[in-house]
Amino acid sequence: MTMVDIERSADAAVAPKSAARLDAPRRRFIGVAQSPSLLILAIPALIFYGFAVLVPSIRGAVLAFTNWDGLSQNYDFIGLDNFVRIFTSQSSLDALRMTLIFAIAVTVLQNGIGLLLALGVNSGLKSQNFLRVLFFAPVVITPVVVAYLWKFLLTPNGAVNTVLDAVGLGELAPSWLGDPFWAAGSVVMMIVWQHAGYSMVIYIAGLQSIPQEINEAAAVDGAGSWRRFWSVTWPLLAPATAINIMLTIIGGLKMFTEVFVLTAGGPGGSTETMSTLLYKSAFQFNEFGYGIALALVLAIVVVFFSVAQQRMSRKGN
Amino acid sequence: MFRYTKGTFTREAVMLLVALVFIFPIYVLVNMALRPANDATSPLVPSLQPTFDNFAEAWNQAGLAQALLNSTIVTVTSVVLIVAISSMAAYPLARVMSKLSTTVFWIVLVGMMIPFQVALIPLYQTMRDLGLLGSLASLILFYTGSQVPFSVFLYTGFLRTLERDYEEAAALDGAGTFRTFLSIVFPLLRPITGTVIILNAITVWNDFLVPLLYLSGTPQQTVTVALYAFVGQFVSNWPVVFAGLVISVAPVLLVYFLMQRQIIKGFAGGLKG
C-alpha cells in the first residue's frame, strides 16, 4: 500500500474530519473517490499546458507592450504604442475589418447552406447516408490541399471558368483572384465548400431530436410545409444554430491557412486578415512585439464574440 | 421496401445534383493528377491516356515519403500523449469538488479561449533557446500542450455523467489512485476517448502554421509544409502538383471513409461535450 492509499483509507474511515483537515472546510465530501490527493493526476497535463500555452501566453501579453524584434535579447517597453498603431494604421484597420467581414460572411453562408443540406439529406431519401458522408468529406481534407485545389479551380483557364463557358456564362466570369472583391468572395466560397458539411451534421443531429409528432400535429392543424418550418422546426433547432454560429464565428475570425495559401492577403493587401498580418509582422518583418499585439487584439475580438453569442443564445432560450 | 413518390423522387434528384456540384473539385483534382503533362484539354474532360507518372515524380520531388513518416510520428505521439495526460487530469477535475480543483479546471478551460497565435510567438523563442526548433519534438510539445484544454473539457464532461460505483468499489478493495484510474476509469472512458483521438488526430495532421514556423529552413518537414515548398517550386506543373496533393490527402480520406460513422459522430458529439 502506498502513502496515497493509506491517506485515502483514512479519508474513507473518518471522512468529515479528514476532509476538514486536508482541505478547505467548505469542501463537499461525498465518497472515497474524491480524495484531494487525486489531483496529482492532473500534474502532467498542467506541465504540458503550462509550457505550451499558459506561460507563453502570459509572456506574450507582456511582450505586446515592447518593441522586441524576436532576435535580440534586449527590448524596450513602449507602452501602448503597438496598440495605438493597430488602431491608427490603415493596414491593420483594413485587416481587422476584413477579419470581421470574413467571419460574418462565413457564418451566414456556411450555416445557411449547412441547414439546407441537412433538411435535404434528412427528408427521407434513399441516398441519405451516402450524401451525408459525401458532404462531410471536405471537412477532413487538409486545408492546404483545399486551398491549392481552389487556387487552380479559379485560375483564368481553370475549371470554374470552363464550366461557366460551357453553360454560356463565360462573359460573366470575373478575375477571381485578381479582383479585391472576388478574391474575398473566393476565400468565403472555398471555406463554405469545405465546412458546410460540418454545419450540416450538427443540424441533422438537431433535426433528429425533434419529435415527429410535433410536425405531424402541425400538419393536421393545416400548417403547410413552409409554415411548419418557421413555426416548429426552426425554433426547435435553436441549440444547433447556437453551436453552429459559435463554431463558424470563431473559425472565421481565426482563419489563417486558407487565406495565406489562396490569396496570400492579396491582391494588394485586400484580403489580409489579422492572422496573416500578424504572421507577416512577426516572421517576415521581425516586429514580434507588434505581431503579438495583433494576436492579443484578435484574442479579445474572439472572446468578445464568444461571450456575446452565448448571451444572445441564452436570451433566445 | 422503399418506394418513390413524385415528391421524394424530385428531392432525391435535386440532392444528387447538389452532390455533383460538391464533388466537382475532387473530380478535377483526381482527373488532373492522372493526365500527362502535355495534355492541354479542358480540366473537365476525363483524361484519355491516364498515367501514374505524376505520382512517381511528386513522390520523389517533394520528399513525401519522409514527410508522411514525420507527420505520422508527430500525430501518433501527440495523440497518445494528449489522451494519456488529459484523461488522467480529467479524473480528479471531475471528481474532486475542492476549491483548488475547480480553480485548476477553469485555468485549463481558459486555454480554449486564447487564440494559439498569442502563445506561438513567445514559444518560438523558448523552442529556439532550448535548441528544439526544427525538431519534431517542438511540434509534439506544442500540440500536446495546446490540445489539453479541449480534451480535458471533453473528458470531464463525459466523466460527470458516469456513476462512481466502480471507482468506489475499487478503492474499498484497496486499489491505489493510479491503479483505479488505469483499470477502472480509463476503460469506462472509451467512447469519449474515440472522439478525442479523432478530433485531435485530424487537427494535428492538417495543421500548417505551426510546422511552417517551427520547422522552416530545416530538412524536417511534415506533409503540409512539404506541399507548400513543393508547390512553390512546381507551380506551373499542375498535374505533378495535383498528384502530390492526392498522395498527401489519400491517407486522411482513406481513414475517413473506413471510419465515417465514428468520425462524423465524433465531430457532432464532441461539441455537446
Short mmCIF file of N, CA and C in Angstrom, two decimals, chain B residues 88-244:
data_model
loop_
_atom_site.label_atom_id
_atom_site.label_comp_id
_atom_site.label_asym_id
_atom_site.label_seq_id
_atom_site.Cartn_x
_atom_site.Cartn_y
_atom_site.Cartn_z
N MET B 88 -6.16 11.51 -17.58
CA MET B 88 -5.67 11.45 -16.20
C MET B 88 -6.05 12.72 -15.43
N ALA B 89 -5.92 13.86 -16.10
CA ALA B 89 -6.23 15.13 -15.44
C ALA B 89 -7.73 15.28 -15.22
N ALA B 90 -8.51 14.80 -16.18
CA ALA B 90 -9.96 15.00 -16.09
C ALA B 90 -10.55 14.23 -14.91
N TYR B 91 -9.94 13.10 -14.56
CA TYR B 91 -10.49 12.27 -13.49
C TYR B 91 -10.62 13.05 -12.18
N PRO B 92 -9.52 13.59 -11.64
CA PRO B 92 -9.70 14.38 -10.42
C PRO B 92 -10.53 15.64 -10.65
N LEU B 93 -10.37 16.29 -11.80
CA LEU B 93 -11.07 17.55 -12.02
C LEU B 93 -12.59 17.35 -12.06
N ALA B 94 -13.01 16.16 -12.48
CA ALA B 94 -14.45 15.89 -12.50
C ALA B 94 -14.95 15.41 -11.15
N ARG B 95 -14.05 14.81 -10.34
CA ARG B 95 -14.49 14.15 -9.11
C ARG B 95 -14.25 14.96 -7.84
N VAL B 96 -13.11 15.61 -7.75
CA VAL B 96 -12.79 16.34 -6.52
C VAL B 96 -13.49 17.69 -6.56
N MET B 97 -14.22 18.00 -5.48
CA MET B 97 -15.01 19.23 -5.51
C MET B 97 -14.36 20.35 -4.71
N SER B 98 -13.04 20.29 -4.52
CA SER B 98 -12.39 21.33 -3.72
C SER B 98 -12.25 22.61 -4.54
N LYS B 99 -11.94 23.68 -3.82
CA LYS B 99 -11.73 24.97 -4.48
C LYS B 99 -10.55 24.87 -5.45
N LEU B 100 -9.48 24.19 -4.98
CA LEU B 100 -8.29 24.04 -5.79
C LEU B 100 -8.62 23.36 -7.11
N SER B 101 -9.40 22.28 -7.00
CA SER B 101 -9.76 21.53 -8.18
C SER B 101 -10.54 22.38 -9.17
N THR B 102 -11.52 23.14 -8.67
CA THR B 102 -12.32 23.98 -9.56
C THR B 102 -11.45 25.06 -10.20
N THR B 103 -10.55 25.64 -9.40
CA THR B 103 -9.67 26.67 -9.94
C THR B 103 -8.82 26.12 -11.07
N VAL B 104 -8.21 24.95 -10.83
CA VAL B 104 -7.37 24.34 -11.87
C VAL B 104 -8.20 24.09 -13.13
N PHE B 105 -9.42 23.59 -12.92
CA PHE B 105 -10.30 23.31 -14.06
C PHE B 105 -10.52 24.57 -14.90
N TRP B 106 -10.80 25.68 -14.25
CA TRP B 106 -11.05 26.92 -15.00
C TRP B 106 -9.80 27.45 -15.67
N ILE B 107 -8.65 27.30 -14.99
CA ILE B 107 -7.39 27.74 -15.62
C ILE B 107 -7.15 26.97 -16.91
N VAL B 108 -7.46 25.67 -16.87
CA VAL B 108 -7.28 24.86 -18.08
C VAL B 108 -8.28 25.29 -19.17
N LEU B 109 -9.52 25.54 -18.78
CA LEU B 109 -10.54 25.89 -19.78
C LEU B 109 -10.27 27.23 -20.46
N VAL B 110 -9.64 28.16 -19.73
CA VAL B 110 -9.30 29.46 -20.32
C VAL B 110 -8.49 29.25 -21.60
N GLY B 111 -7.71 28.17 -21.62
CA GLY B 111 -6.89 27.86 -22.78
C GLY B 111 -7.69 27.69 -24.06
N MET B 112 -8.99 27.39 -23.94
CA MET B 112 -9.81 27.23 -25.15
C MET B 112 -10.12 28.58 -25.78
N MET B 113 -10.06 29.63 -24.98
CA MET B 113 -10.39 30.97 -25.48
C MET B 113 -9.19 31.66 -26.13
N ILE B 114 -7.97 31.39 -25.60
CA ILE B 114 -6.79 32.09 -26.09
C ILE B 114 -6.47 31.63 -27.51
N PRO B 115 -6.45 32.53 -28.51
CA PRO B 115 -6.00 32.08 -29.82
C PRO B 115 -4.53 31.67 -29.71
N PHE B 116 -4.22 30.55 -30.34
CA PHE B 116 -2.89 30.00 -30.10
C PHE B 116 -1.77 30.88 -30.64
N GLN B 117 -2.14 31.84 -31.51
CA GLN B 117 -1.09 32.73 -32.03
C GLN B 117 -0.41 33.54 -30.93
N VAL B 118 -1.17 33.85 -29.85
CA VAL B 118 -0.58 34.64 -28.77
C VAL B 118 0.60 33.88 -28.17
N ALA B 119 0.42 32.57 -27.99
CA ALA B 119 1.47 31.76 -27.38
C ALA B 119 2.55 31.37 -28.38
N LEU B 120 2.17 31.31 -29.64
CA LEU B 120 3.06 30.74 -30.65
C LEU B 120 4.37 31.51 -30.79
N ILE B 121 4.28 32.84 -30.74
CA ILE B 121 5.48 33.64 -30.99
C ILE B 121 6.45 33.60 -29.81
N PRO B 122 5.98 33.84 -28.56
CA PRO B 122 6.92 33.69 -27.44
C PRO B 122 7.46 32.26 -27.34
N LEU B 123 6.64 31.27 -27.65
CA LEU B 123 7.09 29.88 -27.56
C LEU B 123 8.15 29.58 -28.60
N TYR B 124 8.08 30.30 -29.71
CA TYR B 124 9.10 30.16 -30.76
C TYR B 124 10.48 30.46 -30.18
N GLN B 125 10.54 31.53 -29.36
CA GLN B 125 11.81 31.91 -28.76
C GLN B 125 12.28 30.85 -27.76
N THR B 126 11.34 30.33 -26.95
CA THR B 126 11.69 29.29 -25.98
C THR B 126 12.22 28.06 -26.69
N MET B 127 11.55 27.65 -27.76
CA MET B 127 11.99 26.48 -28.52
C MET B 127 13.40 26.72 -29.07
N ARG B 128 13.63 27.94 -29.54
CA ARG B 128 14.95 28.27 -30.10
C ARG B 128 16.01 28.16 -29.01
N ASP B 129 15.71 28.74 -27.83
CA ASP B 129 16.68 28.69 -26.73
C ASP B 129 16.94 27.26 -26.27
N LEU B 130 15.93 26.41 -26.36
CA LEU B 130 16.11 25.01 -25.95
C LEU B 130 16.74 24.17 -27.06
N GLY B 131 16.98 24.78 -28.23
CA GLY B 131 17.54 24.04 -29.35
C GLY B 131 16.55 23.07 -29.98
N LEU B 132 15.26 23.33 -29.81
CA LEU B 132 14.26 22.40 -30.34
C LEU B 132 13.69 22.82 -31.69
N LEU B 133 14.00 24.06 -32.13
CA LEU B 133 13.47 24.48 -33.43
C LEU B 133 13.97 23.53 -34.50
N GLY B 134 13.09 23.17 -35.42
CA GLY B 134 13.50 22.28 -36.50
C GLY B 134 13.38 20.82 -36.12
N SER B 135 12.94 20.53 -34.88
CA SER B 135 12.78 19.13 -34.50
C SER B 135 11.30 18.78 -34.39
N LEU B 136 10.98 17.52 -34.61
CA LEU B 136 9.60 17.09 -34.46
C LEU B 136 9.13 17.25 -33.01
N ALA B 137 10.10 17.20 -32.07
CA ALA B 137 9.74 17.32 -30.65
C ALA B 137 9.05 18.66 -30.39
N SER B 138 9.48 19.72 -31.08
CA SER B 138 8.86 21.02 -30.83
C SER B 138 7.38 20.98 -31.18
N LEU B 139 7.04 20.28 -32.26
CA LEU B 139 5.64 20.18 -32.66
C LEU B 139 4.85 19.35 -31.65
N ILE B 140 5.45 18.22 -31.24
CA ILE B 140 4.75 17.33 -30.30
C ILE B 140 4.47 18.06 -29.00
N LEU B 141 5.49 18.80 -28.51
CA LEU B 141 5.30 19.56 -27.26
C LEU B 141 4.19 20.58 -27.43
N PHE B 142 4.17 21.27 -28.56
CA PHE B 142 3.14 22.30 -28.75
C PHE B 142 1.75 21.69 -28.83
N TYR B 143 1.59 20.68 -29.68
CA TYR B 143 0.24 20.10 -29.85
C TYR B 143 -0.26 19.50 -28.55
N THR B 144 0.63 18.76 -27.87
CA THR B 144 0.20 18.09 -26.64
C THR B 144 -0.31 19.13 -25.64
N GLY B 145 0.46 20.20 -25.47
CA GLY B 145 0.04 21.23 -24.52
C GLY B 145 -1.19 21.98 -24.97
N SER B 146 -1.23 22.35 -26.25
CA SER B 146 -2.32 23.23 -26.69
C SER B 146 -3.64 22.48 -26.85
N GLN B 147 -3.60 21.16 -26.97
CA GLN B 147 -4.85 20.40 -27.09
C GLN B 147 -5.39 19.94 -25.75
N VAL B 148 -4.64 20.22 -24.68
CA VAL B 148 -5.10 19.81 -23.35
C VAL B 148 -6.46 20.41 -22.99
N PRO B 149 -6.66 21.73 -23.15
CA PRO B 149 -7.93 22.30 -22.69
C PRO B 149 -9.16 21.62 -23.31
N PHE B 150 -9.17 21.51 -24.63
CA PHE B 150 -10.32 20.94 -25.31
C PHE B 150 -10.53 19.48 -24.89
N SER B 151 -9.42 18.72 -24.80
CA SER B 151 -9.53 17.30 -24.47
C SER B 151 -9.99 17.11 -23.02
N VAL B 152 -9.45 17.91 -22.11
CA VAL B 152 -9.88 17.82 -20.71
C VAL B 152 -11.36 18.17 -20.60
N PHE B 153 -11.77 19.18 -21.37
CA PHE B 153 -13.17 19.60 -21.39
C PHE B 153 -14.07 18.44 -21.81
N LEU B 154 -13.69 17.72 -22.87
CA LEU B 154 -14.49 16.59 -23.32
C LEU B 154 -14.52 15.47 -22.27
N TYR B 155 -13.34 15.17 -21.71
CA TYR B 155 -13.26 14.07 -20.73
C TYR B 155 -14.05 14.38 -19.46
N THR B 156 -13.92 15.59 -18.93
CA THR B 156 -14.63 15.89 -17.69
C THR B 156 -16.14 15.86 -17.93
N GLY B 157 -16.56 16.41 -19.07
CA GLY B 157 -18.00 16.38 -19.38
C GLY B 157 -18.53 14.96 -19.38
N PHE B 158 -17.75 14.06 -19.95
CA PHE B 158 -18.18 12.66 -20.03
C PHE B 158 -18.15 12.00 -18.65
N LEU B 159 -17.07 12.27 -17.91
CA LEU B 159 -16.91 11.64 -16.59
C LEU B 159 -18.04 12.00 -15.64
N ARG B 160 -18.53 13.25 -15.77
CA ARG B 160 -19.58 13.69 -14.85
C ARG B 160 -20.87 12.94 -15.06
N THR B 161 -21.02 12.32 -16.22
CA THR B 161 -22.23 11.53 -16.47
C THR B 161 -22.07 10.09 -16.00
N LEU B 162 -20.85 9.72 -15.57
CA LEU B 162 -20.60 8.33 -15.16
C LEU B 162 -20.85 8.15 -13.66
N GLU B 163 -21.41 7.01 -13.29
CA GLU B 163 -21.57 6.69 -11.88
C GLU B 163 -20.21 6.41 -11.25
N ARG B 164 -20.13 6.63 -9.93
CA ARG B 164 -18.84 6.39 -9.26
C ARG B 164 -18.72 5.00 -8.66
N ASP B 165 -19.76 4.20 -8.78
CA ASP B 165 -19.79 2.93 -8.05
C ASP B 165 -18.53 2.09 -8.23
N TYR B 166 -18.10 1.98 -9.49
CA TYR B 166 -16.94 1.11 -9.76
C TYR B 166 -15.69 1.62 -9.08
N GLU B 167 -15.47 2.95 -9.20
CA GLU B 167 -14.27 3.52 -8.59
C GLU B 167 -14.28 3.29 -7.09
N GLU B 168 -15.46 3.50 -6.48
CA GLU B 168 -15.52 3.38 -5.03
C GLU B 168 -15.30 1.95 -4.59
N ALA B 169 -15.84 1.01 -5.36
CA ALA B 169 -15.62 -0.41 -5.05
C ALA B 169 -14.13 -0.73 -5.13
N ALA B 170 -13.48 -0.22 -6.19
CA ALA B 170 -12.06 -0.49 -6.36
C ALA B 170 -11.27 0.08 -5.21
N ALA B 171 -11.63 1.31 -4.81
CA ALA B 171 -10.89 1.95 -3.72
C ALA B 171 -11.09 1.17 -2.42
N LEU B 172 -12.31 0.70 -2.17
CA LEU B 172 -12.56 -0.09 -0.96
C LEU B 172 -11.78 -1.39 -0.98
N ASP B 173 -11.57 -1.92 -2.19
CA ASP B 173 -10.77 -3.15 -2.31
C ASP B 173 -9.28 -2.87 -2.17
N GLY B 174 -8.93 -1.61 -1.98
CA GLY B 174 -7.53 -1.28 -1.74
C GLY B 174 -6.74 -0.91 -2.97
N ALA B 175 -7.40 -0.67 -4.09
CA ALA B 175 -6.65 -0.25 -5.28
C ALA B 175 -6.20 1.19 -5.11
N GLY B 176 -4.96 1.49 -5.52
CA GLY B 176 -4.42 2.85 -5.40
C GLY B 176 -5.07 3.78 -6.39
N THR B 177 -4.75 5.07 -6.24
CA THR B 177 -5.32 6.08 -7.12
C THR B 177 -5.07 5.76 -8.58
N PHE B 178 -3.79 5.53 -8.89
CA PHE B 178 -3.42 5.33 -10.28
C PHE B 178 -3.98 4.03 -10.82
N ARG B 179 -3.94 3.02 -9.96
CA ARG B 179 -4.47 1.71 -10.32
C ARG B 179 -5.96 1.81 -10.65
N THR B 180 -6.70 2.51 -9.79
CA THR B 180 -8.13 2.68 -10.02
C THR B 180 -8.37 3.38 -11.35
N PHE B 181 -7.58 4.42 -11.60
CA PHE B 181 -7.75 5.16 -12.85
C PHE B 181 -7.51 4.26 -14.05
N LEU B 182 -6.37 3.54 -13.98
CA LEU B 182 -5.95 2.77 -15.15
C LEU B 182 -6.87 1.59 -15.44
N SER B 183 -7.27 0.86 -14.39
CA SER B 183 -8.02 -0.37 -14.68
C SER B 183 -9.53 -0.19 -14.58
N ILE B 184 -9.99 0.89 -13.96
CA ILE B 184 -11.45 1.08 -13.84
C ILE B 184 -11.92 2.26 -14.69
N VAL B 185 -11.35 3.44 -14.43
CA VAL B 185 -11.89 4.66 -15.05
C VAL B 185 -11.57 4.72 -16.54
N PHE B 186 -10.29 4.51 -16.89
CA PHE B 186 -9.91 4.69 -18.29
C PHE B 186 -10.71 3.80 -19.25
N PRO B 187 -10.90 2.51 -18.91
CA PRO B 187 -11.72 1.69 -19.82
C PRO B 187 -13.15 2.23 -19.97
N LEU B 188 -13.70 2.82 -18.91
CA LEU B 188 -15.06 3.36 -19.00
C LEU B 188 -15.12 4.58 -19.92
N LEU B 189 -13.97 5.21 -20.13
CA LEU B 189 -13.94 6.43 -20.94
C LEU B 189 -13.86 6.14 -22.43
N ARG B 190 -13.90 4.87 -22.79
CA ARG B 190 -13.63 4.51 -24.18
C ARG B 190 -14.40 5.30 -25.24
N PRO B 191 -15.70 5.49 -25.09
CA PRO B 191 -16.41 6.22 -26.15
C PRO B 191 -15.85 7.62 -26.38
N ILE B 192 -15.59 8.35 -25.29
CA ILE B 192 -15.11 9.73 -25.47
C ILE B 192 -13.65 9.73 -25.90
N THR B 193 -12.89 8.68 -25.52
CA THR B 193 -11.51 8.59 -25.98
C THR B 193 -11.49 8.50 -27.51
N GLY B 194 -12.45 7.79 -28.08
CA GLY B 194 -12.55 7.71 -29.54
C GLY B 194 -12.70 9.09 -30.14
N THR B 195 -13.61 9.89 -29.58
CA THR B 195 -13.82 11.25 -30.06
C THR B 195 -12.55 12.09 -29.93
N VAL B 196 -11.90 11.99 -28.77
CA VAL B 196 -10.67 12.77 -28.53
C VAL B 196 -9.60 12.41 -29.55
N ILE B 197 -9.45 11.10 -29.82
CA ILE B 197 -8.44 10.67 -30.79
C ILE B 197 -8.75 11.25 -32.17
N ILE B 198 -10.00 11.09 -32.61
CA ILE B 198 -10.36 11.53 -33.96
C ILE B 198 -10.14 13.03 -34.14
N LEU B 199 -10.71 13.83 -33.21
CA LEU B 199 -10.63 15.28 -33.38
C LEU B 199 -9.19 15.77 -33.32
N ASN B 200 -8.40 15.22 -32.39
CA ASN B 200 -7.02 15.67 -32.27
C ASN B 200 -6.16 15.20 -33.43
N ALA B 201 -6.36 13.96 -33.86
CA ALA B 201 -5.54 13.45 -34.97
C ALA B 201 -5.75 14.30 -36.22
N ILE B 202 -7.00 14.65 -36.51
CA ILE B 202 -7.25 15.45 -37.72
C ILE B 202 -6.65 16.85 -37.57
N THR B 203 -6.83 17.44 -36.38
CA THR B 203 -6.25 18.77 -36.15
C THR B 203 -4.73 18.75 -36.35
N VAL B 204 -4.06 17.78 -35.74
CA VAL B 204 -2.61 17.74 -35.78
C VAL B 204 -2.12 17.44 -37.19
N TRP B 205 -2.71 16.46 -37.84
CA TRP B 205 -2.27 16.06 -39.18
C TRP B 205 -2.41 17.22 -40.17
N ASN B 206 -3.51 17.96 -40.07
CA ASN B 206 -3.80 19.00 -41.05
C ASN B 206 -3.14 20.34 -40.76
N ASP B 207 -2.51 20.50 -39.59
CA ASP B 207 -2.02 21.82 -39.22
C ASP B 207 -0.89 22.26 -40.13
N PHE B 208 -0.90 23.56 -40.39
CA PHE B 208 0.07 24.12 -41.34
C PHE B 208 0.97 25.17 -40.69
N LEU B 209 0.35 26.08 -39.91
CA LEU B 209 1.10 27.23 -39.40
C LEU B 209 2.24 26.83 -38.46
N VAL B 210 1.98 25.91 -37.54
CA VAL B 210 2.99 25.58 -36.53
C VAL B 210 4.22 24.92 -37.16
N PRO B 211 4.05 23.90 -38.02
CA PRO B 211 5.25 23.37 -38.67
C PRO B 211 5.91 24.39 -39.61
N LEU B 212 5.12 25.26 -40.21
CA LEU B 212 5.70 26.30 -41.07
C LEU B 212 6.66 27.16 -40.26
N LEU B 213 6.29 27.49 -39.02
CA LEU B 213 7.14 28.32 -38.18
C LEU B 213 8.28 27.52 -37.58
N TYR B 214 7.96 26.40 -36.94
CA TYR B 214 8.95 25.73 -36.11
C TYR B 214 9.91 24.84 -36.91
N LEU B 215 9.54 24.49 -38.14
CA LEU B 215 10.42 23.63 -38.94
C LEU B 215 11.04 24.36 -40.12
N SER B 216 10.71 25.63 -40.31
CA SER B 216 11.15 26.29 -41.55
C SER B 216 12.67 26.34 -41.63
N GLY B 217 13.18 26.16 -42.83
CA GLY B 217 14.62 26.21 -43.04
C GLY B 217 15.35 24.97 -42.57
N THR B 218 14.62 23.89 -42.27
CA THR B 218 15.29 22.65 -41.88
C THR B 218 14.84 21.53 -42.82
N PRO B 219 15.59 20.46 -42.87
CA PRO B 219 15.18 19.35 -43.74
C PRO B 219 13.94 18.61 -43.21
N GLN B 220 13.65 18.75 -41.91
CA GLN B 220 12.48 18.07 -41.35
C GLN B 220 11.21 18.75 -41.85
N GLN B 221 10.29 17.99 -42.41
CA GLN B 221 9.04 18.58 -42.87
C GLN B 221 7.86 17.67 -42.57
N THR B 222 6.72 18.29 -42.33
CA THR B 222 5.50 17.48 -42.27
C THR B 222 4.83 17.59 -43.64
N VAL B 223 3.77 16.85 -43.83
CA VAL B 223 3.14 16.81 -45.15
C VAL B 223 2.73 18.20 -45.63
N THR B 224 2.09 18.98 -44.74
CA THR B 224 1.57 20.28 -45.17
C THR B 224 2.70 21.21 -45.61
N VAL B 225 3.79 21.23 -44.85
CA VAL B 225 4.90 22.12 -45.18
C VAL B 225 5.62 21.62 -46.43
N ALA B 226 5.75 20.30 -46.56
CA ALA B 226 6.38 19.74 -47.75
C ALA B 226 5.60 20.15 -48.99
N LEU B 227 4.28 20.10 -48.91
CA LEU B 227 3.45 20.50 -50.04
C LEU B 227 3.64 21.97 -50.37
N TYR B 228 3.69 22.79 -49.32
CA TYR B 228 3.85 24.22 -49.52
C TYR B 228 5.15 24.52 -50.28
N ALA B 229 6.24 23.88 -49.85
CA ALA B 229 7.52 24.09 -50.51
C ALA B 229 7.49 23.54 -51.93
N PHE B 230 6.87 22.39 -52.06
CA PHE B 230 6.81 21.69 -53.35
C PHE B 230 6.01 22.50 -54.38
N VAL B 231 4.87 23.01 -53.99
CA VAL B 231 4.05 23.78 -54.93
C VAL B 231 4.78 25.05 -55.35
N GLY B 232 5.47 25.68 -54.39
CA GLY B 232 6.24 26.87 -54.73
C GLY B 232 7.22 26.61 -55.85
N GLN B 233 7.74 25.38 -55.87
CA GLN B 233 8.76 25.02 -56.84
C GLN B 233 8.15 24.60 -58.18
N PHE B 234 7.01 23.94 -58.14
CA PHE B 234 6.43 23.33 -59.35
C PHE B 234 5.17 24.02 -59.81
N VAL B 235 5.04 25.31 -59.47
CA VAL B 235 3.74 25.93 -59.56
C VAL B 235 3.11 25.86 -60.95
N SER B 236 3.94 25.77 -62.01
CA SER B 236 3.33 25.75 -63.34
C SER B 236 2.94 24.34 -63.77
N ASN B 237 3.50 23.33 -63.08
CA ASN B 237 3.23 21.96 -63.48
C ASN B 237 2.09 21.36 -62.65
N TRP B 238 0.86 21.77 -62.98
CA TRP B 238 -0.27 21.39 -62.15
C TRP B 238 -0.49 19.88 -62.02
N PRO B 239 -0.32 19.09 -63.09
CA PRO B 239 -0.53 17.64 -62.90
C PRO B 239 0.36 17.04 -61.81
N VAL B 240 1.64 17.45 -61.76
CA VAL B 240 2.52 16.92 -60.73
C VAL B 240 2.11 17.44 -59.35
N VAL B 241 1.78 18.73 -59.30
CA VAL B 241 1.31 19.30 -58.04
C VAL B 241 0.08 18.54 -57.53
N PHE B 242 -0.85 18.29 -58.44
CA PHE B 242 -2.09 17.62 -58.02
C PHE B 242 -1.83 16.19 -57.59
N ALA B 243 -0.88 15.53 -58.22
CA ALA B 243 -0.53 14.19 -57.78
C ALA B 243 -0.02 14.25 -56.34
N GLY B 244 0.81 15.26 -56.05
CA GLY B 244 1.30 15.45 -54.68
C GLY B 244 0.16 15.67 -53.71
#
